[in-house]
Coordinates of C-alpha atoms and ligand atoms in Angstrom, one line a residue:
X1 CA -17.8 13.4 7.4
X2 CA -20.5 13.0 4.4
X3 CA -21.6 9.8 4.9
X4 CA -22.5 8.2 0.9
X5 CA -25.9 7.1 0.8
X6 CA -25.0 3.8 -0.7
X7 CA -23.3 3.0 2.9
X8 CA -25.9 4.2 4.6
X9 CA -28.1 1.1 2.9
X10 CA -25.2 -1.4 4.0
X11 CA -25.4 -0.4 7.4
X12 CA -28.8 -1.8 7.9
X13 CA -27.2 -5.0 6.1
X14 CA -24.4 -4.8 9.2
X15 CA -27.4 -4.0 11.8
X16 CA -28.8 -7.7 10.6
X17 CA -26.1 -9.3 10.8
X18 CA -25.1 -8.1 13.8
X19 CA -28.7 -9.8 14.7
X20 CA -28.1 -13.1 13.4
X21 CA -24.9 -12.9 15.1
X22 CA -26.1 -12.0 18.6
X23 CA -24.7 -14.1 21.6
X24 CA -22.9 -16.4 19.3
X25 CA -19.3 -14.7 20.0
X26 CA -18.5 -15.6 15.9
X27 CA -14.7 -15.2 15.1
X28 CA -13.0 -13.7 11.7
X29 CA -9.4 -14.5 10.9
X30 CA -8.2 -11.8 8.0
X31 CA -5.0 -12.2 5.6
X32 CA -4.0 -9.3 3.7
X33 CA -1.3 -9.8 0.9
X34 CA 0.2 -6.8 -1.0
X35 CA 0.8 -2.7 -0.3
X36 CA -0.7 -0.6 2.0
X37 CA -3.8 0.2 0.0
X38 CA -4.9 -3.2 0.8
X39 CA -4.3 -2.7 4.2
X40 CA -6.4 0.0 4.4
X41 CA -9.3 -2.0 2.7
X42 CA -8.7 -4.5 5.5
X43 CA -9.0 -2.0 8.1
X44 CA -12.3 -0.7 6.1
X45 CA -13.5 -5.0 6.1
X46 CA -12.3 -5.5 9.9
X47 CA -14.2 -2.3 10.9
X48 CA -17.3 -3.5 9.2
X49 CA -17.1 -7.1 10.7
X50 CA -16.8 -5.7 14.3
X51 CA -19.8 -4.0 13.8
X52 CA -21.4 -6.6 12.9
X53 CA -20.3 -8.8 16.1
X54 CA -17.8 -10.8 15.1
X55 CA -14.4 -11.0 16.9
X56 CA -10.9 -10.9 15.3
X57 CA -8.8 -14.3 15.8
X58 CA -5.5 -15.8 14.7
X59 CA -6.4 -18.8 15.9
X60 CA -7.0 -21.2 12.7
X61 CA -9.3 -23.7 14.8
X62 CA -11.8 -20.8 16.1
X63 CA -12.8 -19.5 13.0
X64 CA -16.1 -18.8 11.8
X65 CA -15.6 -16.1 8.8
X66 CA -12.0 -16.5 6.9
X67 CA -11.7 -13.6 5.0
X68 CA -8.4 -13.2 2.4
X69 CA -7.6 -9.8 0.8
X70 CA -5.5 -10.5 -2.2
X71 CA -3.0 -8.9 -4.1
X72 CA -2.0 -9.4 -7.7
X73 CA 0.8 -7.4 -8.6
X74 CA 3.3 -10.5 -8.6
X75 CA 3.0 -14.2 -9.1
X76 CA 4.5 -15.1 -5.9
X77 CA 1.0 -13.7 -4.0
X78 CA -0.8 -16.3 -6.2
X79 CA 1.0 -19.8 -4.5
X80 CA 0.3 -17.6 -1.4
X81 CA -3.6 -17.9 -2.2
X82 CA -3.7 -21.2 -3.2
X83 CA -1.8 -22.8 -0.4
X84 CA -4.0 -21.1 2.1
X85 CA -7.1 -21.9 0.2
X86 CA -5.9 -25.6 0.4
X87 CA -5.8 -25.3 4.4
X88 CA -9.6 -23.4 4.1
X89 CA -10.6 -26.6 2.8
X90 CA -10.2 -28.6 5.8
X91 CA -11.8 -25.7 7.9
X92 CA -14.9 -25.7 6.3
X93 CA -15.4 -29.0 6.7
X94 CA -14.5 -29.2 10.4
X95 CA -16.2 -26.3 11.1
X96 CA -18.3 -25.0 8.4
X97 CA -16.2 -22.0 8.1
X98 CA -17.5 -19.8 5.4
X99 CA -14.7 -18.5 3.3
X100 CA -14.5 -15.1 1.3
X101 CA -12.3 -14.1 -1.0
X102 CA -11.4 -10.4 -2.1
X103 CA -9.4 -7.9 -3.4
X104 CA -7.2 -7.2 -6.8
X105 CA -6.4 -11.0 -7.9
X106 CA -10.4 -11.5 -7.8
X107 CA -10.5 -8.8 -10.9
X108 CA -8.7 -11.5 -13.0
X109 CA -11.0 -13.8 -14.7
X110 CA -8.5 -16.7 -14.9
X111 CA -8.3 -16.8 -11.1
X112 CA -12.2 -16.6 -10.2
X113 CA -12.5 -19.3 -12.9
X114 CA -9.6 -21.5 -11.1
X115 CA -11.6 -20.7 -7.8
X116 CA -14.6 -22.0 -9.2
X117 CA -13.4 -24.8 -10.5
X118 CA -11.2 -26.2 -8.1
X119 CA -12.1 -24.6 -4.9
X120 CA -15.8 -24.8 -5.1
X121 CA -16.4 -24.4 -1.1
X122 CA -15.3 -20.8 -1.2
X123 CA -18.4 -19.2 -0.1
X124 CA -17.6 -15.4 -1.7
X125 CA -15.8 -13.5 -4.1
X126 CA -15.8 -9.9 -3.7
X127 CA -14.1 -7.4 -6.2
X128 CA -11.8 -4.0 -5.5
X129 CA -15.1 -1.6 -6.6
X130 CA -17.4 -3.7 -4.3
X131 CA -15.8 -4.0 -1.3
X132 CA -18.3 -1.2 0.6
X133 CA -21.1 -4.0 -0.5
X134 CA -19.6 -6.4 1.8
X135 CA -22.2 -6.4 4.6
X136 CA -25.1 -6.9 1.6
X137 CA -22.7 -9.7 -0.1
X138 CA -22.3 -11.4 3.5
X139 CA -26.0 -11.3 4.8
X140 CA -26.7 -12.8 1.6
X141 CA -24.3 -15.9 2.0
X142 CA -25.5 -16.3 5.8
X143 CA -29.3 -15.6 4.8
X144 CA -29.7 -17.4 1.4
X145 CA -26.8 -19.8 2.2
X146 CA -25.5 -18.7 -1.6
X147 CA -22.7 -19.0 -2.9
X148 CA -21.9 -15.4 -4.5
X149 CA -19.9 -13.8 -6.7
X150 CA -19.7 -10.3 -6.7
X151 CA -17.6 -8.4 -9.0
X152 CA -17.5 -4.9 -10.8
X153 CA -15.9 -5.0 -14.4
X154 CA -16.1 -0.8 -14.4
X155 CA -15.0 1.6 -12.3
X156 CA -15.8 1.9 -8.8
X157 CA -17.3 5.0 -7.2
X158 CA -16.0 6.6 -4.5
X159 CA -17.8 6.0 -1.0
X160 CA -17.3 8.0 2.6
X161 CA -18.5 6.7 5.5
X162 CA -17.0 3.0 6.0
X163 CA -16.5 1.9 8.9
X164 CA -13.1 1.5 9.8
X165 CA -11.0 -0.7 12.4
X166 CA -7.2 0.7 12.3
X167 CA -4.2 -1.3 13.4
X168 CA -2.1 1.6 15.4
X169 CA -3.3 4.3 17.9
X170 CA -0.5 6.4 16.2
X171 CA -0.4 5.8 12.8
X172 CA -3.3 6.0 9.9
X173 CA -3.5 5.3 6.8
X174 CA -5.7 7.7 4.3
X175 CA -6.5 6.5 1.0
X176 CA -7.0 10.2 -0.7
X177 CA -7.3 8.6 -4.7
X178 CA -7.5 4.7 -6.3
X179 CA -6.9 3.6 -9.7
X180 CA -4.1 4.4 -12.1
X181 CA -4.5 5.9 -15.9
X182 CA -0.6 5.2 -16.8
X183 CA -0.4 1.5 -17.7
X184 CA 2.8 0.9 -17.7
X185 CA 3.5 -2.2 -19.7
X186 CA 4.1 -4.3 -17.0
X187 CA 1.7 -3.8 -14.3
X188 CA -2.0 -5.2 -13.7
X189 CA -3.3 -2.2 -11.7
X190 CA -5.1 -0.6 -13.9
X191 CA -6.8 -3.3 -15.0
X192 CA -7.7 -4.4 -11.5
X193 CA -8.0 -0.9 -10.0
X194 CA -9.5 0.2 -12.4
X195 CA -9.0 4.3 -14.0
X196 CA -8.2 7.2 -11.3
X197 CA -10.6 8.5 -8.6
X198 CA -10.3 11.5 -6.3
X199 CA -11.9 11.6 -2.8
X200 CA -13.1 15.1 -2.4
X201 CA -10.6 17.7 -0.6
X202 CA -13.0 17.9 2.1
X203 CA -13.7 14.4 2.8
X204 CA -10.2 14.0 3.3
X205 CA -9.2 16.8 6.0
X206 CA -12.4 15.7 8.1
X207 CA -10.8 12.5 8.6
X208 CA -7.7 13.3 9.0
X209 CA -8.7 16.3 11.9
X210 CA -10.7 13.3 13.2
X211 CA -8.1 11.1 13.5
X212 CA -5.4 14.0 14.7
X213 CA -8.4 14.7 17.4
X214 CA -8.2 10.6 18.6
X215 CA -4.1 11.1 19.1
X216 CA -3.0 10.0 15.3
X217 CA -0.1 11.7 15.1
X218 CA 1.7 10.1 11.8
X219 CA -1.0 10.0 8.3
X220 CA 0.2 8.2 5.8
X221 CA -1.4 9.5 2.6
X222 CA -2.0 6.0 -0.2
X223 CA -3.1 6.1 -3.5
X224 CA -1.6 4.1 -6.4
X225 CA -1.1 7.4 -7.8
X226 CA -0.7 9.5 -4.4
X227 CA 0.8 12.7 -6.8
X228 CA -1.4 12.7 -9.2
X229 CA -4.5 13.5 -6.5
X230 CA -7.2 15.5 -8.7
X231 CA -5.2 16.1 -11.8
X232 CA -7.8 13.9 -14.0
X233 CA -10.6 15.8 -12.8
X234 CA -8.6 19.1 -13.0
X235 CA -7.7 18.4 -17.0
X236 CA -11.3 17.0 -17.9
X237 CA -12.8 20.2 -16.1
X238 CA -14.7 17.5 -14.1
X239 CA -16.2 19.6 -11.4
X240 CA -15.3 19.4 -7.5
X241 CA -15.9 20.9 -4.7
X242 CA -12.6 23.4 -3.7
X243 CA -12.3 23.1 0.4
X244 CA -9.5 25.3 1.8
X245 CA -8.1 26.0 -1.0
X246 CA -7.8 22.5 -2.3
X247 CA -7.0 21.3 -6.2
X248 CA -4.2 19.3 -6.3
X249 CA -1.6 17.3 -4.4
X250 CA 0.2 19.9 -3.4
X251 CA -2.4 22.1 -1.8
X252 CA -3.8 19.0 -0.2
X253 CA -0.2 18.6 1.1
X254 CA -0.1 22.0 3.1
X255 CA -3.7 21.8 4.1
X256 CA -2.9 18.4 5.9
X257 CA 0.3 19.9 7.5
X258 CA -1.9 22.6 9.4
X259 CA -3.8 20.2 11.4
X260 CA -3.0 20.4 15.0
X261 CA -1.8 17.5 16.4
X262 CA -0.5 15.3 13.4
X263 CA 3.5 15.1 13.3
X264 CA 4.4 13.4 10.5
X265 CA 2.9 13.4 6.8
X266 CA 4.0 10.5 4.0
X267 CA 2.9 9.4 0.9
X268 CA 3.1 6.5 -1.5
X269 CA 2.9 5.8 -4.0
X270 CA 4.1 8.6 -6.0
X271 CA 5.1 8.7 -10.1
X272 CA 8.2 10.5 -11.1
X273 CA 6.1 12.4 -13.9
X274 CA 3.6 13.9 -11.1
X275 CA 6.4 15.4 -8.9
X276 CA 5.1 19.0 -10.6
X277 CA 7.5 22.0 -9.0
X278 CA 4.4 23.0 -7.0
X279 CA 4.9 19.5 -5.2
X280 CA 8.5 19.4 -4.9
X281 CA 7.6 23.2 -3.0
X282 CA 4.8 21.6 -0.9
X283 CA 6.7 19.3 0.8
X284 CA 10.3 21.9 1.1
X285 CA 7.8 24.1 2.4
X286 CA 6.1 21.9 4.9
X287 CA 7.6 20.9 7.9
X288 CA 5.3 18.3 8.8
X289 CA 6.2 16.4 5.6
X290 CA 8.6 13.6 6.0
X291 CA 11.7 14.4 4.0
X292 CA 12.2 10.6 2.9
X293 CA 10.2 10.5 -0.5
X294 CA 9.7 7.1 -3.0
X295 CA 10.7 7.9 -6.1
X296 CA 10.0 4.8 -8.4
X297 CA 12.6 4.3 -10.7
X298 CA 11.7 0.3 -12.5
X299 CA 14.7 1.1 -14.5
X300 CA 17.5 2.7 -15.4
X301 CA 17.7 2.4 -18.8
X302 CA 15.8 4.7 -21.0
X303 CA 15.2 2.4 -23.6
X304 CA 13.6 -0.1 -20.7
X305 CA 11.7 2.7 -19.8
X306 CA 10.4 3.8 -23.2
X307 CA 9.3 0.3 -23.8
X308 CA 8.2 0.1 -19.9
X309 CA 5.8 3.3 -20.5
X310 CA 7.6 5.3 -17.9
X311 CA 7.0 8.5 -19.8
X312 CA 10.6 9.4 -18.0
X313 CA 14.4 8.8 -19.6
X314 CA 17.6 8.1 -17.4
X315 CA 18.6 11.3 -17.3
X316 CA 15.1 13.1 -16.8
X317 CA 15.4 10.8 -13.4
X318 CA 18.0 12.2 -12.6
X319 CA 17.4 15.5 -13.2
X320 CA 14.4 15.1 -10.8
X321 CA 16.7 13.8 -8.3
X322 CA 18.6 17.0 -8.6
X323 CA 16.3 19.7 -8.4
X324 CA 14.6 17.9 -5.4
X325 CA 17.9 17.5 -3.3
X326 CA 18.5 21.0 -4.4
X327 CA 15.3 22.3 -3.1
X328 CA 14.5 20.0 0.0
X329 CA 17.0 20.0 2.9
X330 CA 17.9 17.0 4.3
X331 CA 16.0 15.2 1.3
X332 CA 16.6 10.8 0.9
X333 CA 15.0 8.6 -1.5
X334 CA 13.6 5.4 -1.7
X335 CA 12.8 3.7 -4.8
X336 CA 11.3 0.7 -6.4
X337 CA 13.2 -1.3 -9.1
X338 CA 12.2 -3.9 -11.4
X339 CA 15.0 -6.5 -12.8
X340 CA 14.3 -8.7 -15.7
X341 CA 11.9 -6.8 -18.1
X342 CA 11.6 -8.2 -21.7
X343 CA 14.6 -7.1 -23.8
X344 CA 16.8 -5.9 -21.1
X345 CA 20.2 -6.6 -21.9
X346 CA 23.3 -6.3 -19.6
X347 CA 24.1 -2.7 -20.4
X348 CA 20.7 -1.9 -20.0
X349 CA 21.3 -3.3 -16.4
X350 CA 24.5 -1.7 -16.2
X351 CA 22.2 1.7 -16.3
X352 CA 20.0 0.9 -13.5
X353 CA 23.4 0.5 -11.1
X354 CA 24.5 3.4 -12.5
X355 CA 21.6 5.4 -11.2
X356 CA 21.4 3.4 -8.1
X357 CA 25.2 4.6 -7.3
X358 CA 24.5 8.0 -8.0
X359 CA 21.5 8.5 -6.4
X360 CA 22.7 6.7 -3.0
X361 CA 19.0 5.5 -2.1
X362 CA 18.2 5.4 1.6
X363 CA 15.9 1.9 0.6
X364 CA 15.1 0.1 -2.8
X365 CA 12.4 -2.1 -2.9
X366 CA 13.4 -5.1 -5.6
X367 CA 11.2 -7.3 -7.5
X368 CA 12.0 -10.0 -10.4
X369 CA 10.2 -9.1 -13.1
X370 CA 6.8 -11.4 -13.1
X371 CA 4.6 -11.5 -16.0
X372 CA 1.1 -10.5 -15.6
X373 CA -1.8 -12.0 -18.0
X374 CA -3.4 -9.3 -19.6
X375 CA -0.5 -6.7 -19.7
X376 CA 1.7 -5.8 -22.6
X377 CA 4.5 -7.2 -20.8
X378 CA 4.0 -10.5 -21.1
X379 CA 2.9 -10.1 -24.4
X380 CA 6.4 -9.6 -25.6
X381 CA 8.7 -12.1 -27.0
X382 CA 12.1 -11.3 -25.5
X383 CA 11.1 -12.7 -22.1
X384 CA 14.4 -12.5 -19.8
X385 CA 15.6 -16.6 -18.8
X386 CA 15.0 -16.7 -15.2
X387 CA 18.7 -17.6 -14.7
X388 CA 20.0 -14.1 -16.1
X389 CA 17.5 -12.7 -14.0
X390 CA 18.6 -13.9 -11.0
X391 CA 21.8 -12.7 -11.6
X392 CA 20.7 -9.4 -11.8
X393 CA 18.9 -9.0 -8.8
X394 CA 21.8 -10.8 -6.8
X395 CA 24.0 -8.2 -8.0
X396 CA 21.8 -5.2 -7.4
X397 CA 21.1 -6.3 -4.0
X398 CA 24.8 -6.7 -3.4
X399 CA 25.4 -2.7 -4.8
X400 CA 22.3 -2.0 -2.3
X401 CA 23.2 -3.2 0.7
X402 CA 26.4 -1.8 0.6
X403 CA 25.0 1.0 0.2
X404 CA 22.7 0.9 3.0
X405 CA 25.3 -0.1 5.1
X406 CA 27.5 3.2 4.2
X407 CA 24.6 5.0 4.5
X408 CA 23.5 4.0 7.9
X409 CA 26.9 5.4 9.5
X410 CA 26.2 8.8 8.9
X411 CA 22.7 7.8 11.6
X412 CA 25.8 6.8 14.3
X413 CA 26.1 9.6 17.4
X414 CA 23.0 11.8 15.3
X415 CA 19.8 12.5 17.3
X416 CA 16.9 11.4 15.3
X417 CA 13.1 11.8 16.5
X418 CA 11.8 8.4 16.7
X419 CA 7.8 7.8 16.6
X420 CA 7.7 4.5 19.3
X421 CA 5.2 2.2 17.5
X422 CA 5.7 -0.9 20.6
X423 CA 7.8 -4.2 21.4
X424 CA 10.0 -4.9 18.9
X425 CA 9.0 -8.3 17.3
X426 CA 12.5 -10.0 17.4
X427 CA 13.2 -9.1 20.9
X428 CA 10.3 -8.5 23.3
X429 CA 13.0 -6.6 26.0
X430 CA 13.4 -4.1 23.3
X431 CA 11.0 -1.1 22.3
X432 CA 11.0 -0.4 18.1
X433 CA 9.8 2.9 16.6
X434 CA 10.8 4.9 13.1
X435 CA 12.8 7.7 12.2
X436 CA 11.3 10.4 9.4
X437 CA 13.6 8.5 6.8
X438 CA 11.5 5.5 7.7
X439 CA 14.7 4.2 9.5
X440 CA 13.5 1.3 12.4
X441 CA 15.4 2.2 15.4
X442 CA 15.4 -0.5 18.2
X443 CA 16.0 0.7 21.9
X444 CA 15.6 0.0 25.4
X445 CA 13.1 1.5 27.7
X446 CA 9.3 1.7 29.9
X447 CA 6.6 0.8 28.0
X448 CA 4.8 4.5 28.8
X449 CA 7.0 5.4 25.5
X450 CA 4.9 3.7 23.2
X451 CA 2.8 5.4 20.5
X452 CA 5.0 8.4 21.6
X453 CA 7.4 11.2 19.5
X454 CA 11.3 10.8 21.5
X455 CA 14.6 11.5 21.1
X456 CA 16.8 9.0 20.5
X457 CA 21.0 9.2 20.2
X458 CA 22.0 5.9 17.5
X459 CA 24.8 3.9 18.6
X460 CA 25.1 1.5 16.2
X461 CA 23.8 -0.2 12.7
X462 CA 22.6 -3.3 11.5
X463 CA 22.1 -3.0 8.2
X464 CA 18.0 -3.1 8.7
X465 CA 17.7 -1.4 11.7
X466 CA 19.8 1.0 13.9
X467 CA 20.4 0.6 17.7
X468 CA 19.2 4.0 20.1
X469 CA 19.5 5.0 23.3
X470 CA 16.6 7.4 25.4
X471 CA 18.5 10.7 25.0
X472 CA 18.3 12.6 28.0
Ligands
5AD1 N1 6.7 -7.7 -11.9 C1 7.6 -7.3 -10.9 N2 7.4 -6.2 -10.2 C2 6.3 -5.4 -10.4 N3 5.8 -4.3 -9.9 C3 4.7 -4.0 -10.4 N4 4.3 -4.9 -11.4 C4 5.3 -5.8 -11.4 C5 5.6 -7.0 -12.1 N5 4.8 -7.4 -13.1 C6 6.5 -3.6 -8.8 C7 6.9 -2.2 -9.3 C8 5.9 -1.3 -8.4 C9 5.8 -2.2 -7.2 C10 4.6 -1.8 -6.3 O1 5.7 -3.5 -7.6 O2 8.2 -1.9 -8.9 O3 6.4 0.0 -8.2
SF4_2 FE1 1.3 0.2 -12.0 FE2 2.6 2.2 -13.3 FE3 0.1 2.6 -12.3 FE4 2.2 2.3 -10.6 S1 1.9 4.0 -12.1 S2 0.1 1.3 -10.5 S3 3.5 0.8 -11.7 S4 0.7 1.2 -14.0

């Protein structure tokens, strides 16, 4: 893989470090907060303090490096950050432990500014479009014993070559674009992500036919905008390079499902308006494709949605919904949904159980409505009481688990091909793995399965998991 020139400079920053460092056995402790994007990034930061000699560590009273990747999409990640931050205090002055700070939530001015002023031990603030200067940033704090701030306003560029420390021996995450050009009202992303990026087709299927070479046998495929990979530079004629036939999601979609060796293919997250006929084809066509797809909804009523920026109605949704069952076999849906937004009446709730009854989702992801400084959304005047809200989300949840619950019968006495991912966490005697519907399937047996693709018979449900048995 092309390896940027700009990470070619930090890796003499992670070469000196990796000096200072030497025969001191330094640990790092990492929290991640938010979607699977971040994740990746922490892989990206784990595989870069490895290099540089330090060791990973959940123990509190070990560590030398605290590093926090943030996530601002909601408030609730906010009390997250400062209660841990208080607990960093005492850290550092036990143990001198310097403390870095990173991610989306440090793109918001009134949060470095709290940091500043309240937490003034925090040794380093690092922004979404810097994170590949981490090693530089670091070496820096260690070196100069600064404190530093380090922060891109404008859009990041996109780098190859990071050095990356994954989670699973089975599953891999492959961030493929970043940034998001829809603003809808209520979301901070593209104010902390910044405007949409492309990595280069080529780029993309060398890491993934590296990682199908190292065993990876499930790739999951993140952008914040997964669907709408190369369209920006497609409509501004910005020129890239075509490898293997690669210009758009789709093509990147059945150039991935060639690789020998990978199994299974997902993506998040996608938007409604990007599922093109060419993509809905791509993934009927493509067996590797998993044939549970997100579908973001937010909500069901269209005049929510006009004033949400959805650029979809209620019944476009559903439309959608229709052509794509029609067209992929064996098709189920997961959605996100948002309850609360200003001006949203009963009947406009009303609409989004209406399309969560007809649509039968397989999982729905459900968030309160939180207002984000610097978005339309909070902006507006008819703020939702907290009370009504509540109310609402209580009663969709009720519709969706009884949903699930139906749903899940239709799993009992089928044979589903279950990827083992290891112990299950609730019960160590018990292995845990996923169906292609994302399904967690708990089961008994040796611990050779692990990190392996089996057949499983399901005997029962429990409304989050189902219960297997080896079949065979
Ligand atoms: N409040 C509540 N939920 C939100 N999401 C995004 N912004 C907000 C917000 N301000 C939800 C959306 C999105 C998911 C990742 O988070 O449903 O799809
Ligand atoms: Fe946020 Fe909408 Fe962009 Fe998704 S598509 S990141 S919800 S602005």
């Amino acid at each position: 893989m092309a390896i940027s020139k700009e990470i070619n400079d930090q890796k003499k920053y992670i070469e000196k470090i990796k000096e200072i460092n030497k025969d001191k056995k330094l640990k790092y402790s990492i929290l991640t907060m938010g979607c699977q994007l971040n994740e990746n990034d922490s892989e990206k930061i784990c595989g870069m303090l490895e290099e540089m000699g330090y060791v990973k560590t959940t123990n509190n009273d070990e560590v030398d490096l605290a590093v926090m990747n943030t996530c601002c999409v909601r408030e609730n990640a906010e009390d997250k950050l400062f209660g841990k931050l208080g607990e960093l205090k005492r850290l550092k002055e036990n143990r001198g432990t310097i403390v870095a700070i990173g991610g989306c939530m440090m793109q918001e001015k009134h949060i470095t500014d709290k940091i500043k002023e309240s937490y003034p031990f925090v040794d380093m603030i690092f922004g979404t479009h810097t994170l590949y200067k981490f090693p530089e940033d670091l070496y820096k704090v260690i070196e100069e014993k600064n404190k530093l701030i380090d922060i891109l306003d404008i859009d990041g560029k996109v780098f190859e070559g990071l050095p990356i420390k994954r989670d699973s021996k089975v599953k891999a995450s492959v961030t493929i674009m970043n940034g998001c050009n829809n603003f809808c009202s209520y979301c901070i992303v593209p104010y902390v992500r910044g405007r949409e990026r492309s990595r280069m087709p080529k780029d993309i299927i060398d890491e993934v036919t590296e990682l199908a070479k190292k065993g990876y046998k499930e790739i999951t495929l993140l952008g914040q905008n997964v669907n709408s990979y190369l369209r920006v530079e497609r409509e501004n004629n910005v020129e890239f390079e075509e490898y293997q036939g690669i210009n758009s999601f789709a093509t990147l979609l059945e150039a991935i499902n060639k690789i020998d060796g990978i199994e299974r293919i997902r993506f998040v997250s996608p938007h409604p308006k990007d599922f093109t006929d060419d993509v809905i084809d791509a993934i009927a066509k493509c067996d590797k494709v998993c044939k549970l797809i997100h579908l973001p909804l937010q909500a069901g009523s269209t005049e929510i949605l006009k004033v949400m920026n959805r650029k979809y109605t209620k019944e476009q949704y559903l439309e959608l919904v229709e052509k794509m069952k029609a067209k992929i076999p064996n098709l189920t849906l997961s959605t996100d949904i948002i309850v609360g937004f200003p001006g949203e009446t009963d009947e406009d709730f009303e609409d989004t159980l209406d399309v969560v009854k007809k649509v039968c989702f397989e999982q729905v992801y459900m968030f309160i409505y939180s207002r984000r400084i610097g978005t339309p959304g909070d902006k507006m005047e008819n703020q939702v009481p907290d009370e009504i809200k509540h109310k609402h989300f209580d009663r969709l949840k009720e519709l969706v688990e009884s949903q699930i619950e139906k749903n899940n019968q239709k799993y009992i006495g089928t044979i589903q091909k279950v990827l083992v991912e290891g112990k299950s966490k609730n019960n160590e005697n018990m292995l845990t793995g996923r169906t292609d519907s994302n399904k967690v399937v708990i089961f008994e047996g040796s611990e050779d399965l692990i990190d392996k693709m089996i057949d499983l018979k399901i005997i029962s449900e429990h409304m989050w998991y189902l219960k297997g048995v080896v079949n065979g």
